Amino acid sequence: LLDACWSHGIAVFHFAPLPTAAKKFAGMAYYQGDRPLIVLASGYDEPARLAFHLAHEVSHVIRGHVKPGGAIVCEASFEGATEDQDEQQADGDAMELLTGQRSPRSTAVYGLTAPKLKAEALREGKR
């Protein structure tokens, strides 16, 4: 996904950690001149989470939620549900790009021991 962004002219930057003097944000998309830019700064470094954040911001660019000379789209957090239509579209697009489904088909399972985690992973893998 990162290679695709750069090869299509979308510059991507990841700040981890975010400079201490900067205002906290998770991700943003905007244009610098005629070039789209994506900045990720959620503080997370897990590949799956970063892929989702990147795919979410790519959606803002592709859908035209950001335009040259227009406002920056900036998320303070990717946690929790939102009623904003642009954010819902970007979340759905990110899920579809990464999983082939617009919404998750599985639910979180908490309190797993190592053997239970293995069994759950095998069950989910078969599904």
PDB file of C-alpha atoms in Angstrom:
ATOM      1  CA  LEU A   1       0.000   0.000   0.000  1.00  0.00           C
ATOM      2  CA  LEU A   2       2.834   2.346   0.836  1.00  0.00           C
ATOM      3  CA  ASP A   3       4.571   1.588  -2.473  1.00  0.00           C
ATOM      4  CA  ALA A   4       1.298   2.152  -4.344  1.00  0.00           C
ATOM      5  CA  CYS A   5       0.844   5.535  -2.685  1.00  0.00           C
ATOM      6  CA  TRP A   6       4.321   6.754  -3.571  1.00  0.00           C
ATOM      7  CA  SER A   7       4.131   5.384  -7.123  1.00  0.00           C
ATOM      8  CA  HIS A   8       0.854   7.292  -7.630  1.00  0.00           C
ATOM      9  CA  GLY A   9       2.227  10.563  -6.297  1.00  0.00           C
ATOM     10  CA  ILE A  10       0.854  10.391  -2.752  1.00  0.00           C
ATOM     11  CA  ALA A  11       3.624  11.212  -0.293  1.00  0.00           C
ATOM     12  CA  VAL A  12       3.327   9.344   3.018  1.00  0.00           C
ATOM     13  CA  PHE A  13       5.066  10.225   6.270  1.00  0.00           C
ATOM     14  CA  HIS A  14       4.961   8.461   9.638  1.00  0.00           C
ATOM     15  CA  PHE A  15       5.962  10.172  12.849  1.00  0.00           C
ATOM     16  CA  ALA A  16       6.650   7.835  15.748  1.00  0.00           C
ATOM     17  CA  PRO A  17       6.885   9.333  18.209  1.00  0.00           C
ATOM     18  CA  LEU A  18       5.254  12.631  17.337  1.00  0.00           C
ATOM     19  CA  PRO A  19       7.468  15.612  18.183  1.00  0.00           C
ATOM     20  CA  THR A  20       6.650  16.724  21.738  1.00  0.00           C
ATOM     21  CA  ALA A  21       5.779  20.304  20.732  1.00  0.00           C
ATOM     22  CA  ALA A  22       3.250  19.143  18.118  1.00  0.00           C
ATOM     23  CA  LYS A  23      -0.503  18.975  18.646  1.00  0.00           C
ATOM     24  CA  LYS A  24      -1.561  15.321  18.965  1.00  0.00           C
ATOM     25  CA  PHE A  25      -3.304  13.699  15.993  1.00  0.00           C
ATOM     26  CA  ALA A  26      -3.618  10.192  14.568  1.00  0.00           C
ATOM     27  CA  GLY A  27      -3.606  10.876  10.847  1.00  0.00           C
ATOM     28  CA  MET A  28      -4.165  13.578   8.274  1.00  0.00           C
ATOM     29  CA  ALA A  29      -4.556  13.977   4.548  1.00  0.00           C
ATOM     30  CA  TYR A  30      -4.076  17.206   2.634  1.00  0.00           C
ATOM     31  CA  TYR A  31      -2.535  18.723  -0.474  1.00  0.00           C
ATOM     32  CA  GLN A  32       0.719  20.602  -0.660  1.00  0.00           C
ATOM     33  CA  GLY A  33       0.337  22.405  -3.956  1.00  0.00           C
ATOM     34  CA  ASP A  34      -0.977  19.741  -6.313  1.00  0.00           C
ATOM     35  CA  ARG A  35       0.493  16.767  -4.432  1.00  0.00           C
ATOM     36  CA  PRO A  36      -1.537  14.780  -1.896  1.00  0.00           C
ATOM     37  CA  LEU A  37       0.182  14.099   1.410  1.00  0.00           C
ATOM     38  CA  ILE A  38      -0.652  11.667   4.187  1.00  0.00           C
ATOM     39  CA  VAL A  39       0.835  11.948   7.653  1.00  0.00           C
ATOM     40  CA  LEU A  40       0.393   9.198  10.241  1.00  0.00           C
ATOM     41  CA  ALA A  41       1.179   9.963  13.869  1.00  0.00           C
ATOM     42  CA  SER A  42      -1.037   7.773  16.045  1.00  0.00           C
ATOM     43  CA  GLY A  43       1.891   6.548  18.123  1.00  0.00           C
ATOM     44  CA  TYR A  44       1.198   2.960  17.079  1.00  0.00           C
ATOM     45  CA  ASP A  45       3.673   0.893  15.121  1.00  0.00           C
ATOM     46  CA  GLU A  46       1.757  -2.363  14.604  1.00  0.00           C
ATOM     47  CA  PRO A  47       1.714  -3.111  10.855  1.00  0.00           C
ATOM     48  CA  ALA A  48      -2.007  -3.960  10.721  1.00  0.00           C
ATOM     49  CA  ARG A  49      -3.039  -0.799  12.550  1.00  0.00           C
ATOM     50  CA  LEU A  50      -0.772   1.374  10.424  1.00  0.00           C
ATOM     51  CA  ALA A  51      -2.113  -0.273   7.258  1.00  0.00           C
ATOM     52  CA  PHE A  52      -5.674   0.572   8.324  1.00  0.00           C
ATOM     53  CA  HIS A  53      -4.759   4.177   9.139  1.00  0.00           C
ATOM     54  CA  LEU A  54      -2.971   4.536   5.800  1.00  0.00           C
ATOM     55  CA  ALA A  55      -5.850   2.970   3.852  1.00  0.00           C
ATOM     56  CA  HIS A  56      -8.287   5.280   5.684  1.00  0.00           C
ATOM     57  CA  GLU A  57      -6.319   8.383   4.689  1.00  0.00           C
ATOM     58  CA  VAL A  58      -5.898   7.115   1.114  1.00  0.00           C
ATOM     59  CA  SER A  59      -9.683   6.900   0.932  1.00  0.00           C
ATOM     60  CA  HIS A  60      -9.952  10.593   1.844  1.00  0.00           C
ATOM     61  CA  VAL A  61      -7.626  11.418  -1.057  1.00  0.00           C
ATOM     62  CA  ILE A  62      -9.342   9.131  -3.591  1.00  0.00           C
ATOM     63  CA  ARG A  63     -12.856  10.252  -2.629  1.00  0.00           C
ATOM     64  CA  GLY A  64     -11.887  13.906  -2.935  1.00  0.00           C
ATOM     65  CA  HIS A  65     -12.467  14.686   0.739  1.00  0.00           C
ATOM     66  CA  VAL A  66      -9.266  16.708   0.388  1.00  0.00           C
ATOM     67  CA  LYS A  67      -8.506  18.898  -2.600  1.00  0.00           C
ATOM     68  CA  PRO A  68      -5.684  21.181  -3.706  1.00  0.00           C
ATOM     69  CA  GLY A  69      -6.087  24.439  -1.816  1.00  0.00           C
ATOM     70  CA  GLY A  70      -8.716  22.877   0.448  1.00  0.00           C
ATOM     71  CA  ALA A  71      -8.856  22.062   4.120  1.00  0.00           C
ATOM     72  CA  ILE A  72      -6.827  19.390   5.867  1.00  0.00           C
ATOM     73  CA  VAL A  73      -8.670  16.253   6.972  1.00  0.00           C
ATOM     74  CA  CYS A  74      -7.247  15.412  10.378  1.00  0.00           C
ATOM     75  CA  GLU A  75      -8.289  12.683  12.806  1.00  0.00           C
ATOM     76  CA  ALA A  76      -7.477  13.137  16.461  1.00  0.00           C
ATOM     77  CA  SER A  77      -8.042   9.405  16.930  1.00  0.00           C
ATOM     78  CA  PHE A  78      -9.113   6.358  14.945  1.00  0.00           C
ATOM     79  CA  GLU A  79     -10.784   4.881  18.017  1.00  0.00           C
ATOM     80  CA  GLY A  80     -14.551   4.701  18.394  1.00  0.00           C
ATOM     81  CA  ALA A  81     -17.500   5.116  16.080  1.00  0.00           C
ATOM     82  CA  THR A  82     -18.267   8.347  14.275  1.00  0.00           C
ATOM     83  CA  GLU A  83     -21.397   9.678  12.637  1.00  0.00           C
ATOM     84  CA  ASP A  84     -19.437  11.768  10.121  1.00  0.00           C
ATOM     85  CA  GLN A  85     -20.240  10.380   6.652  1.00  0.00           C
ATOM     86  CA  ASP A  86     -16.759  11.033   5.218  1.00  0.00           C
ATOM     87  CA  GLU A  87     -15.152   9.182   8.137  1.00  0.00           C
ATOM     88  CA  GLN A  88     -17.560   6.254   7.811  1.00  0.00           C
ATOM     89  CA  GLN A  89     -16.797   6.039   4.078  1.00  0.00           C
ATOM     90  CA  ALA A  90     -13.050   6.121   4.751  1.00  0.00           C
ATOM     91  CA  ASP A  91     -13.360   3.424   7.428  1.00  0.00           C
ATOM     92  CA  GLY A  92     -15.402   1.203   5.084  1.00  0.00           C
ATOM     93  CA  ASP A  93     -13.010   1.770   2.194  1.00  0.00           C
ATOM     94  CA  ALA A  94     -10.023   0.903   4.408  1.00  0.00           C
ATOM     95  CA  MET A  95     -11.680  -2.303   5.617  1.00  0.00           C
ATOM     96  CA  GLU A  96     -12.628  -3.297   2.073  1.00  0.00           C
ATOM     97  CA  LEU A  97      -9.167  -2.569   0.702  1.00  0.00           C
ATOM     98  CA  LEU A  98      -7.471  -4.614   3.420  1.00  0.00           C
ATOM     99  CA  THR A  99      -9.960  -7.450   3.964  1.00  0.00           C
ATOM    100  CA  GLY A 100     -12.340  -7.504   1.000  1.00  0.00           C
ATOM    101  CA  GLN A 101     -15.257  -6.677   3.331  1.00  0.00           C
ATOM    102  CA  ARG A 102     -16.650  -3.212   4.178  1.00  0.00           C
ATOM    103  CA  SER A 103     -17.240  -4.172   7.797  1.00  0.00           C
ATOM    104  CA  PRO A 104     -15.514  -6.655  10.112  1.00  0.00           C
ATOM    105  CA  ARG A 105     -16.939 -10.173  10.179  1.00  0.00           C
ATOM    106  CA  SER A 106     -15.340 -11.176  13.438  1.00  0.00           C
ATOM    107  CA  THR A 107     -15.685  -9.928  16.972  1.00  0.00           C
ATOM    108  CA  ALA A 108     -13.008  -9.333  19.572  1.00  0.00           C
ATOM    109  CA  VAL A 109     -12.343 -12.177  21.988  1.00  0.00           C
ATOM    110  CA  TYR A 110     -10.871 -11.208  25.344  1.00  0.00           C
ATOM    111  CA  GLY A 111      -9.204 -13.140  28.159  1.00  0.00           C
ATOM    112  CA  LEU A 112      -7.664 -15.864  26.033  1.00  0.00           C
ATOM    113  CA  THR A 113      -4.929 -18.071  27.382  1.00  0.00           C
ATOM    114  CA  ALA A 114      -2.277 -19.257  24.923  1.00  0.00           C
ATOM    115  CA  PRO A 115      -4.086 -22.568  24.176  1.00  0.00           C
ATOM    116  CA  LYS A 116      -7.436 -20.770  23.784  1.00  0.00           C
ATOM    117  CA  LEU A 117      -5.812 -18.193  21.509  1.00  0.00           C
ATOM    118  CA  LYS A 118      -4.392 -20.976  19.354  1.00  0.00           C
ATOM    119  CA  ALA A 119      -7.797 -22.665  19.120  1.00  0.00           C
ATOM    120  CA  GLU A 120      -9.498 -19.361  18.264  1.00  0.00           C
ATOM    121  CA  ALA A 121      -6.890 -18.595  15.583  1.00  0.00           C
ATOM    122  CA  LEU A 122      -7.364 -22.036  14.027  1.00  0.00           C
ATOM    123  CA  ARG A 123     -11.146 -21.629  14.082  1.00  0.00           C
ATOM    124  CA  GLU A 124     -10.956 -18.162  12.518  1.00  0.00           C
ATOM    125  CA  GLY A 125      -8.445 -19.373   9.929  1.00  0.00           C
ATOM    126  CA  LYS A 126     -10.821 -22.062   8.742  1.00  0.00           C
ATOM    127  CA  ARG A 127     -13.652 -19.557   8.513  1.00  0.00           C
TER     128      ARG A 127
END
